[in-house]
mmCIF file of C-alpha atoms in Angstrom:
data_model
loop_
_atom_site.group_PDB
_atom_site.id
_atom_site.type_symbol
_atom_site.label_atom_id
_atom_site.label_comp_id
_atom_site.label_asym_id
_atom_site.label_seq_id
_atom_site.Cartn_x
_atom_site.Cartn_y
_atom_site.Cartn_z
ATOM 1 C CA MET I 1 -8.929 29.235 28.882
ATOM 2 C CA ILE I 2 -12.609 29.393 26.579
ATOM 3 C CA LYS I 3 -15.710 27.404 27.516
ATOM 4 C CA ALA I 4 -16.090 25.313 25.685
ATOM 5 C CA ARG I 5 -19.539 24.401 26.004
ATOM 6 C CA THR I 6 -20.083 23.092 22.462
ATOM 7 C CA LEU I 7 -17.980 22.386 19.541
ATOM 8 C CA ALA I 8 -19.460 25.960 18.238
ATOM 9 C CA GLY I 9 -19.095 28.109 20.906
ATOM 10 C CA VAL I 10 -15.755 27.742 20.960
ATOM 11 C CA MET I 11 -14.862 27.064 16.780
ATOM 12 C CA LEU I 12 -17.021 30.713 16.594
ATOM 13 C CA ALA I 13 -15.548 32.823 19.671
ATOM 14 C CA GLY I 14 -13.369 34.242 17.083
ATOM 15 C CA ALA I 15 -16.215 36.646 15.693
ATOM 16 C CA LEU I 16 -16.703 38.724 18.620
ATOM 17 C CA PHE I 17 -14.158 40.476 16.405
ATOM 18 C CA GLY I 18 -14.170 43.876 14.405
ATOM 19 C CA SER I 19 -11.359 45.622 13.157
ATOM 20 C CA ALA I 20 -11.063 48.256 15.704
ATOM 21 C CA GLN I 21 -9.771 46.547 18.143
ATOM 22 C CA THR I 22 -6.176 46.895 19.819
ATOM 23 C CA THR I 23 -3.486 44.529 20.360
ATOM 24 C CA PRO I 24 -4.196 44.918 24.358
ATOM 25 C CA GLU I 25 -7.623 43.881 23.796
ATOM 26 C CA LEU I 26 -5.803 41.224 21.454
ATOM 27 C CA ARG I 27 -4.004 39.941 24.149
ATOM 28 C CA VAL I 28 -6.295 39.713 26.519
ATOM 29 C CA PHE I 29 -8.333 37.363 24.404
ATOM 30 C CA PHE I 30 -5.190 35.359 23.537
ATOM 31 C CA LYS I 31 -4.312 35.033 27.769
ATOM 32 C CA ASP I 32 -8.068 35.039 29.537
ATOM 33 C CA GLN I 33 -9.279 33.440 26.851
ATOM 34 C CA VAL I 34 -7.813 31.251 25.090
ATOM 35 C CA GLY I 35 -5.584 30.523 27.539
ATOM 36 C CA LEU I 36 -1.698 31.221 25.505
ATOM 37 C CA SER I 37 1.471 31.132 27.629
ATOM 38 C CA ASP I 38 3.025 35.146 27.780
ATOM 39 C CA ASP I 39 5.443 32.737 25.274
ATOM 40 C CA GLN I 40 2.964 31.837 22.678
ATOM 41 C CA ILE I 41 1.265 35.510 22.539
ATOM 42 C CA ALA I 42 4.622 36.990 22.307
ATOM 43 C CA MET I 43 5.415 34.564 19.474
ATOM 44 C CA ILE I 44 2.348 35.809 17.537
ATOM 45 C CA ALA I 45 3.268 39.169 17.960
ATOM 46 C CA ARG I 46 6.660 38.491 16.485
ATOM 47 C CA GLY I 47 4.609 37.345 13.702
ATOM 48 C CA GLY I 48 5.410 33.546 14.477
ATOM 49 C CA ALA I 49 2.255 30.908 14.048
ATOM 50 C CA VAL I 50 1.002 29.297 17.170
ATOM 51 C CA ALA I 51 -1.624 26.366 17.254
ATOM 52 C CA LYS I 52 -3.338 25.499 20.261
ATOM 53 C CA VAL I 53 -5.753 22.522 20.494
ATOM 54 C CA LEU I 54 -8.882 23.502 22.732
ATOM 55 C CA PRO I 55 -11.550 22.072 25.456
ATOM 56 C CA SER I 56 -14.034 19.796 23.827
ATOM 57 C CA GLN I 57 -17.342 18.723 25.100
ATOM 58 C CA ARG I 58 -16.762 14.782 23.711
ATOM 59 C CA PRO I 59 -13.750 12.489 22.772
ATOM 60 C CA SER I 60 -15.117 13.003 18.621
ATOM 61 C CA GLU I 61 -14.503 16.478 18.655
ATOM 62 C CA ILE I 62 -11.511 18.451 18.045
ATOM 63 C CA VAL I 63 -10.841 22.336 18.178
ATOM 64 C CA VAL I 64 -7.847 23.621 17.221
ATOM 65 C CA PHE I 65 -7.257 27.621 17.510
ATOM 66 C CA GLY I 66 -4.461 29.557 15.598
ATOM 67 C CA ALA I 67 -3.571 32.941 15.045
ATOM 68 C CA VAL I 68 -0.618 34.490 12.913
ATOM 69 C CA PHE I 69 0.071 38.094 12.392
ATOM 70 C CA VAL I 70 0.302 38.616 8.410
ATOM 71 C CA ASN I 71 1.782 41.587 6.777
ATOM 72 C CA ALA I 72 -1.013 42.049 4.155
ATOM 73 C CA THR I 73 -4.423 43.213 4.277
ATOM 74 C CA PRO I 74 -8.199 40.719 4.886
ATOM 75 C CA GLU I 75 -8.668 41.524 1.069
ATOM 76 C CA GLU I 76 -5.838 39.525 0.278
ATOM 77 C CA TYR I 77 -6.803 36.689 2.340
ATOM 78 C CA VAL I 78 -10.251 36.350 1.082
ATOM 79 C CA ARG I 79 -8.698 36.296 -2.452
ATOM 80 C CA PHE I 80 -6.498 33.885 -1.119
ATOM 81 C CA ALA I 81 -8.751 31.718 0.748
ATOM 82 C CA PHE I 82 -11.056 31.417 -3.030
ATOM 83 C CA ASP I 83 -7.116 31.041 -5.017
ATOM 84 C CA LEU I 84 -7.795 27.156 -5.783
ATOM 85 C CA ASP I 85 -3.876 27.458 -6.718
ATOM 86 C CA ARG I 86 -2.566 29.297 -4.125
ATOM 87 C CA LEU I 87 -4.132 26.801 -2.020
ATOM 88 C CA ARG I 88 -2.906 23.734 -4.072
ATOM 89 C CA ARG I 89 0.899 24.795 -2.243
ATOM 90 C CA LEU I 90 -0.302 24.857 1.465
ATOM 91 C CA PRO I 91 1.099 21.684 2.955
ATOM 92 C CA SER I 92 -0.764 18.495 3.450
ATOM 93 C CA TYR I 93 -2.430 19.275 0.132
ATOM 94 C CA LEU I 94 -2.449 17.062 -2.494
ATOM 95 C CA GLY I 95 -5.716 17.753 -5.094
ATOM 96 C CA VAL I 96 -8.132 20.493 -5.550
ATOM 97 C CA GLY I 97 -10.473 21.415 -8.002
ATOM 98 C CA ARG I 98 -12.704 24.188 -8.283
ATOM 99 C CA ILE I 99 -16.646 23.560 -8.443
ATOM 100 C CA SER I 100 -18.173 25.447 -11.408
ATOM 101 C CA ASP I 101 -21.767 26.580 -11.586
ATOM 102 C CA PRO I 102 -23.856 24.575 -12.175
ATOM 103 C CA PRO I 103 -21.745 22.046 -10.806
ATOM 104 C CA THR I 104 -20.886 19.040 -13.745
ATOM 105 C CA LEU I 105 -18.817 15.690 -13.297
ATOM 106 C CA ALA I 106 -16.238 17.160 -15.335
ATOM 107 C CA ASP I 107 -15.381 18.990 -12.251
ATOM 108 C CA LEU I 108 -14.954 15.831 -10.064
ATOM 109 C CA GLU I 109 -11.734 14.915 -12.951
ATOM 110 C CA GLY I 110 -9.142 14.089 -10.155
ATOM 111 C CA PHE I 111 -11.428 12.951 -6.782
ATOM 112 C CA ALA I 112 -10.387 9.886 -6.762
ATOM 113 C CA LEU I 113 -10.018 6.938 -3.904
ATOM 114 C CA GLU I 114 -6.826 5.544 -2.400
ATOM 115 C CA PRO I 115 -6.554 2.307 -4.096
ATOM 116 C CA GLU I 116 -6.346 0.816 -0.110
ATOM 117 C CA ASP I 117 -9.650 2.010 -0.096
ATOM 118 C CA LEU I 118 -10.716 0.338 -3.342
ATOM 119 C CA ARG I 119 -10.143 -2.843 -1.275
ATOM 120 C CA ASP I 120 -11.893 -2.142 0.585
ATOM 121 C CA LEU I 121 -14.625 -1.286 -0.560
ATOM 122 C CA LYS I 122 -16.236 -4.662 -2.002
ATOM 123 C CA THR I 123 -16.736 -5.443 1.915
ATOM 124 C CA CYS I 124 -18.606 -2.451 2.629
ATOM 125 C CA LYS I 125 -22.001 -2.449 4.298
ATOM 126 C CA PRO I 126 -23.905 -0.418 6.991
ATOM 127 C CA GLY I 127 -21.990 -0.557 10.130
ATOM 128 C CA LYS I 128 -18.714 -1.723 8.900
ATOM 129 C CA CYS I 129 -16.627 0.218 6.543
ATOM 130 C CA ALA I 130 -13.608 1.415 5.882
ATOM 131 C CA VAL I 131 -14.429 4.501 3.495
ATOM 132 C CA GLN I 132 -17.055 7.091 4.816
ATOM 133 C CA LEU I 133 -20.663 6.619 2.892
ATOM 134 C CA PRO I 134 -23.839 7.895 3.258
ATOM 135 C CA THR I 135 -26.050 4.403 3.524
ATOM 136 C CA GLU I 136 -26.973 5.457 -0.121
ATOM 137 C CA ALA I 137 -24.550 5.754 -1.597
ATOM 138 C CA MET I 138 -22.581 2.415 0.227
ATOM 139 C CA GLN I 139 -25.681 -0.073 -0.940
ATOM 140 C CA GLU I 140 -25.643 1.934 -4.506
ATOM 141 C CA LEU I 141 -22.009 0.756 -5.012
ATOM 142 C CA GLN I 142 -22.473 -2.436 -3.618
ATOM 143 C CA ARG I 143 -25.248 -3.495 -5.804
ATOM 144 C CA SER I 144 -24.364 -1.901 -9.305
ATOM 145 C CA LEU I 145 -20.757 -2.703 -9.261
ATOM 146 C CA ASP I 146 -18.367 -5.668 -10.697
ATOM 147 C CA TRP I 147 -16.525 -5.935 -8.954
ATOM 148 C CA SER I 148 -14.804 -9.686 -10.507
ATOM 149 C CA SER I 149 -14.381 -7.093 -13.628
ATOM 150 C CA GLY I 150 -10.405 -7.007 -12.574
ATOM 151 C CA PRO I 151 -8.113 -3.911 -13.591
ATOM 152 C CA GLY I 152 -11.119 -1.831 -14.259
ATOM 153 C CA VAL I 153 -13.433 -1.777 -10.902
ATOM 154 C CA ALA I 154 -11.316 1.110 -10.527
ATOM 155 C CA SER I 155 -12.697 3.334 -12.970
ATOM 156 C CA GLN I 156 -15.959 1.801 -11.920
ATOM 157 C CA VAL I 157 -15.775 2.821 -8.579
ATOM 158 C CA ASN I 158 -13.632 6.290 -9.243
ATOM 159 C CA ASP I 159 -16.897 7.181 -11.960
ATOM 160 C CA ARG I 160 -19.363 6.379 -9.383
ATOM 161 C CA ILE I 161 -18.047 8.012 -6.372
ATOM 162 C CA GLN I 162 -17.362 11.205 -8.805
ATOM 163 C CA ARG I 163 -21.567 10.873 -9.627
ATOM 164 C CA ILE I 164 -22.137 10.568 -5.653
ATOM 165 C CA ALA I 165 -20.552 13.476 -4.547
ATOM 166 C CA LEU I 166 -22.182 15.251 -7.264
ATOM 167 C CA GLU I 167 -25.198 14.653 -6.322
ATOM 168 C CA VAL I 168 -24.761 14.939 -2.849
ATOM 169 C CA LEU I 169 -23.201 18.745 -3.955
ATOM 170 C CA ARG I 170 -26.758 18.991 -6.210
ATOM 171 C CA ARG I 171 -28.963 18.138 -3.882
ATOM 172 C CA TYR I 172 -27.171 19.896 -0.634
ATOM 173 C CA GLN I 173 -27.478 23.452 -3.047
ATOM 174 C CA ALA I 174 -31.643 23.325 -3.345
ATOM 175 C CA GLU I 175 -32.125 21.386 -0.214
ATOM 176 C CA GLY I 176 -29.419 22.342 2.469
ATOM 177 C CA ASN I 177 -27.549 20.314 5.284
ATOM 178 C CA SER I 178 -30.689 17.479 4.774
ATOM 179 C CA ALA I 179 -29.269 16.427 1.871
ATOM 180 C CA LEU I 180 -25.494 14.972 3.238
ATOM 181 C CA GLY I 181 -27.413 11.848 4.634
ATOM 182 C CA ILE I 182 -26.725 10.131 6.836
ATOM 183 C CA TYR I 183 -22.855 7.591 7.572
ATOM 184 C CA ARG I 184 -23.718 4.022 8.865
ATOM 185 C CA ASP I 185 -19.644 3.085 8.016
ATOM 186 C CA ASN I 186 -19.156 2.096 11.988
ATOM 187 C CA SER I 187 -22.027 0.937 14.387
ATOM 188 C CA HIS I 188 -22.636 4.118 15.494
ATOM 189 C CA PRO I 189 -25.024 6.174 13.075
ATOM 190 C CA PHE I 190 -24.125 9.862 12.106
ATOM 191 C CA ASP I 191 -26.843 12.059 11.398
ATOM 192 C CA VAL I 192 -24.458 14.928 9.632
ATOM 193 C CA ASP I 193 -27.813 17.984 9.289
ATOM 194 C CA ALA I 194 -28.444 17.145 13.280
ATOM 195 C CA GLU I 195 -25.357 16.887 14.836
ATOM 196 C CA LEU I 196 -24.789 20.385 12.808
ATOM 197 C CA ARG I 197 -27.393 21.764 14.198
ATOM 198 C CA SER I 198 -27.155 20.512 17.692
ATOM 199 C CA LEU I 199 -23.842 22.128 18.017
ATOM 200 C CA LEU I 200 -24.677 25.575 16.119
ATOM 201 C CA GLY I 201 -27.884 25.730 17.820
ATOM 202 C CA ARG I 202 -26.080 25.044 21.518
ATOM 203 C CA SER I 203 -23.986 27.787 20.596
ATOM 204 C CA GLU I 204 -24.020 30.543 23.037
ATOM 205 C CA VAL I 205 -21.628 33.180 20.922
ATOM 206 C CA LEU I 206 -22.366 33.055 17.497
ATOM 207 C CA PRO I 207 -25.872 33.903 17.599
ATOM 208 C CA VAL I 208 -25.437 37.583 19.680
ATOM 209 C CA TYR I 209 -22.118 38.084 17.192
ATOM 210 C CA LEU I 210 -22.757 37.224 13.936
ATOM 211 C CA PRO I 211 -26.932 35.835 13.685
ATOM 212 C CA ALA I 212 -27.001 36.339 10.249
ATOM 213 C CA LEU I 213 -23.197 33.875 9.752
ATOM 214 C CA SER I 214 -24.918 30.829 11.828
ATOM 215 C CA ARG I 215 -28.463 31.294 9.708
ATOM 216 C CA TYR I 216 -26.550 31.195 6.876
ATOM 217 C CA VAL I 217 -24.218 27.564 7.821
ATOM 218 C CA LEU I 218 -27.473 26.330 9.082
ATOM 219 C CA ASP I 219 -30.021 26.686 6.599
ATOM 220 C CA TYR I 220 -28.821 27.432 3.141
ATOM 221 C CA PRO I 221 -30.307 27.520 0.550
ATOM 222 C CA ASN I 222 -33.476 29.034 2.353
ATOM 223 C CA THR I 223 -31.506 32.327 3.520
ATOM 224 C CA THR I 224 -29.942 35.144 1.825
ATOM 225 C CA LEU I 225 -27.010 36.845 3.754
ATOM 226 C CA ALA I 226 -25.592 40.268 2.165
ATOM 227 C CA ASN I 227 -21.815 40.803 1.090
ATOM 228 C CA VAL I 228 -21.356 37.310 0.639
ATOM 229 C CA GLU I 229 -19.391 35.290 -1.734
ATOM 230 C CA SER I 230 -19.487 31.946 -1.539
ATOM 231 C CA SER I 231 -17.783 28.819 -3.932
ATOM 232 C CA PHE I 232 -17.769 24.942 -3.513
ATOM 233 C CA TYR I 233 -14.428 23.587 -4.393
ATOM 234 C CA TRP I 234 -13.181 19.648 -3.566
ATOM 235 C CA GLU I 235 -9.795 18.797 -2.091
ATOM 236 C CA ARG I 236 -7.886 15.817 -1.530
ATOM 237 C CA VAL I 237 -6.067 16.347 1.887
ATOM 238 C CA SER I 238 -3.640 14.125 4.394
ATOM 239 C CA PHE I 239 -2.583 14.831 7.860
ATOM 240 C CA GLY I 240 -0.581 12.438 8.360
ATOM 241 C CA LEU I 241 -3.158 9.517 8.093
ATOM 242 C CA LYS I 242 -4.778 8.313 5.290
ATOM 243 C CA PRO I 243 -5.247 11.322 2.769
ATOM 244 C CA THR I 244 -8.968 12.326 2.445
ATOM 245 C CA LEU I 245 -10.985 13.284 -0.337
ATOM 246 C CA ARG I 246 -13.485 16.404 1.034
ATOM 247 C CA LEU I 247 -16.003 18.366 -0.711
ATOM 248 C CA ASN I 248 -16.745 21.581 1.113
ATOM 249 C CA HIS I 249 -18.740 24.506 0.970
ATOM 250 C CA VAL I 250 -16.514 28.365 1.709
ATOM 251 C CA VAL I 251 -18.118 31.031 2.158
ATOM 252 C CA ALA I 252 -16.810 34.969 2.988
ATOM 253 C CA TYR I 253 -18.379 37.493 5.247
ATOM 254 C CA ARG I 254 -17.934 40.834 5.248
ATOM 255 C CA SER I 255 -20.098 41.902 8.721
ATOM 256 C CA ALA I 256 -20.293 45.800 9.274
ATOM 257 C CA GLY I 257 -20.863 46.423 13.301
ATOM 258 C CA PRO I 258 -19.544 49.950 15.358
ATOM 259 C CA ARG I 259 -16.214 48.693 16.140
ATOM 260 C CA GLY I 260 -16.043 48.449 11.977
ATOM 261 C CA ALA I 261 -15.886 45.575 9.388
ATOM 262 C CA ALA I 262 -15.014 41.771 9.801
ATOM 263 C CA GLN I 263 -13.491 39.856 7.239
ATOM 264 C CA VAL I 264 -15.228 36.561 8.254
ATOM 265 C CA VAL I 265 -14.126 33.303 5.927
ATOM 266 C CA ALA I 266 -15.844 29.793 6.545
ATOM 267 C CA VAL I 267 -15.280 26.804 5.038
ATOM 268 C CA LYS I 268 -18.104 23.585 5.727
ATOM 269 C CA GLN I 269 -17.457 20.280 5.355
ATOM 270 C CA LEU I 270 -20.568 18.506 3.103
ATOM 271 C CA TYR I 271 -18.731 14.869 2.635
ATOM 272 C CA ALA I 272 -14.998 13.391 3.628
ATOM 273 C CA SER I 273 -13.922 9.170 2.883
ATOM 274 C CA HIS I 274 -12.186 9.555 6.320
ATOM 275 C CA TYR I 275 -12.393 10.406 9.667
ATOM 276 C CA PHE I 276 -14.049 13.817 9.386
ATOM 277 C CA GLN I 277 -17.867 13.461 9.926
ATOM 278 C CA LEU I 278 -18.503 16.853 10.618
ATOM 279 C CA ALA I 279 -16.056 20.106 10.361
ATOM 280 C CA LEU I 280 -16.213 23.480 10.044
ATOM 281 C CA ASP I 281 -13.302 25.604 10.051
ATOM 282 C CA ILE I 282 -13.811 29.710 10.834
ATOM 283 C CA THR I 283 -11.101 32.634 9.904
ATOM 284 C CA GLU I 284 -11.377 35.734 10.742
ATOM 285 C CA CYS I 285 -9.282 38.722 9.826
ATOM 286 C CA ILE I 286 -8.712 41.319 12.523
ATOM 287 C CA PRO I 287 -6.388 44.516 10.572
ATOM 288 C CA ASP I 288 -4.344 45.838 13.390
ATOM 289 C CA ILE I 289 -0.278 47.094 14.115
ATOM 290 C CA SER I 290 1.528 44.851 15.550
ATOM 291 C CA PRO I 291 4.306 45.347 18.490
ATOM 292 C CA TYR I 292 6.697 46.373 16.120
ATOM 293 C CA GLY I 293 5.000 48.767 14.194
ATOM 294 C CA ILE I 294 3.785 46.570 11.327
ATOM 295 C CA LYS I 295 0.651 47.792 9.174
ATOM 296 C CA GLY I 296 -0.926 43.840 8.430
ATOM 297 C CA PHE I 297 -4.424 41.723 10.650
ATOM 298 C CA TYR I 298 -3.986 39.089 12.974
ATOM 299 C CA LEU I 299 -5.111 35.847 11.372
ATOM 300 C CA ILE I 300 -7.570 33.919 13.903
ATOM 301 C CA SER I 301 -7.991 30.330 13.061
ATOM 302 C CA LEU I 302 -10.495 28.104 14.918
ATOM 303 C CA ARG I 303 -10.821 24.394 12.920
ATOM 304 C CA GLY I 304 -13.307 22.647 14.388
ATOM 305 C CA SER I 305 -14.062 18.718 13.850
ATOM 306 C CA THR I 306 -16.290 15.828 14.879
ATOM 307 C CA GLN I 307 -14.153 12.534 13.956
ATOM 308 C CA GLN I 308 -14.344 8.579 14.359
ATOM 309 C CA GLY I 309 -12.710 6.237 16.276
ATOM 310 C CA LEU I 310 -11.597 8.468 18.948
ATOM 311 C CA THR I 311 -13.399 6.453 21.659
ATOM 312 C CA GLY I 312 -12.826 3.641 23.801
ATOM 313 C CA TRP I 313 -9.458 2.706 24.818
ATOM 314 C CA LYS I 314 -7.921 2.387 21.223
ATOM 315 C CA GLY I 315 -9.395 6.205 20.277
ATOM 316 C CA THR I 316 -7.969 7.496 23.108
ATOM 317 C CA LEU I 317 -4.401 6.214 22.271
ATOM 318 C CA LEU I 318 -4.913 7.297 18.929
ATOM 319 C CA ARG I 319 -6.961 11.069 19.287
ATOM 320 C CA ARG I 320 -3.423 11.818 21.243
ATOM 321 C CA ILE I 321 -1.550 11.182 17.570
ATOM 322 C CA VAL I 322 -4.517 12.631 15.380
ATOM 323 C CA VAL I 323 -4.588 16.136 17.819
ATOM 324 C CA GLY I 324 -1.002 16.286 18.119
ATOM 325 C CA ARG I 325 -0.783 15.598 14.114
ATOM 326 C CA ILE I 326 -3.642 18.565 13.357
ATOM 327 C CA ARG I 327 -2.626 20.928 15.622
ATOM 328 C CA SER I 328 1.025 20.595 13.582
ATOM 329 C CA ALA I 329 -1.009 20.863 10.240
ATOM 330 C CA GLN I 330 -2.532 24.148 11.330
ATOM 331 C CA GLU I 331 0.481 25.131 12.423
ATOM 332 C CA LYS I 332 2.294 24.568 9.394
ATOM 333 C CA THR I 333 -0.402 25.609 7.237
ATOM 334 C CA LEU I 334 -0.883 29.453 9.040
ATOM 335 C CA ILE I 335 3.245 30.369 8.570
ATOM 336 C CA ALA I 336 2.577 29.032 4.813
ATOM 337 C CA VAL I 337 -0.484 31.496 4.419
ATOM 338 C CA LYS I 338 2.122 34.252 5.476
ATOM 339 C CA LYS I 339 4.861 33.133 3.555
ATOM 340 C CA GLU I 340 1.974 33.290 0.768
ATOM 341 C CA LEU I 341 0.495 36.866 1.338
ATOM 342 C CA GLU I 342 3.344 38.412 2.187
ATOM 343 C CA GLU I 343 5.839 37.845 -0.543
ATOM 344 C CA ARG I 344 3.570 39.432 -2.127
ATOM 345 C CA GLN I 345 3.614 42.365 -1.197
#
């Protein structure tokens, strides 16, 4: 099993691979470090997708490992990761939009809350809110909106939400993680920047294998990184619970080393309206030939998040549901990505 000393350490464990890895070495990784069974390893070799929930340090942390063999090239996956038209066809995606450079309000058309969320916002206050918002944004909404304006209030709220998202994005591009604020939608304030630095700062894996990517994730925009492609987008997703709005920073990194080049795609969440206080997804492409002689690559995915409401006896019950749905969604997404890439061969 992977020793989950930190969420980030587990999430980024896949970064140890370079393109010259062989199937036997991957089998050792799958079996000894991830804890996959022989049947699961055989399923991956046959082209099936496997997703497994890994140990985490705290109940609020969820880490899901996933793997599938794809008959395509790593470069095609990187192009796929930046192709929003193709992302829209993946399971769980209800909407997605690209953020231009520089970002504009028009980029966020469609970035809108559900009717239930609009009703909940009316009574929101710091420490008690069904919608996840930075403290300043929550207070600004309460001060500035006319909640008695009838049907027109929905348009007002979504316009403000889009402006808040635009401001978060612009500040992040100028100041980095410190611009992401503190969530006070429940009784436990959550400082996104501090939590991300704590998790990644304790990682024993990333600084050894990909220190440049670690610095980029932590210190953007105050650091530079060669061989990197960076973009921003918003998405509306559903994992079986409430539809959730998310604002993301996606980075594709080509790392050259003694084992060859490794293609890595990292997706860092900047904001989510529900559940995900912090999320960081790492996907690595490992070129190889399957045991059946098929040339392609292993798509290794490690998705980690910190989520509210998963502690206490009620939270424990909810955690089982959430974890199961995230694992299932991860497996379905891997299958959909494989199908999308292989159909273009």
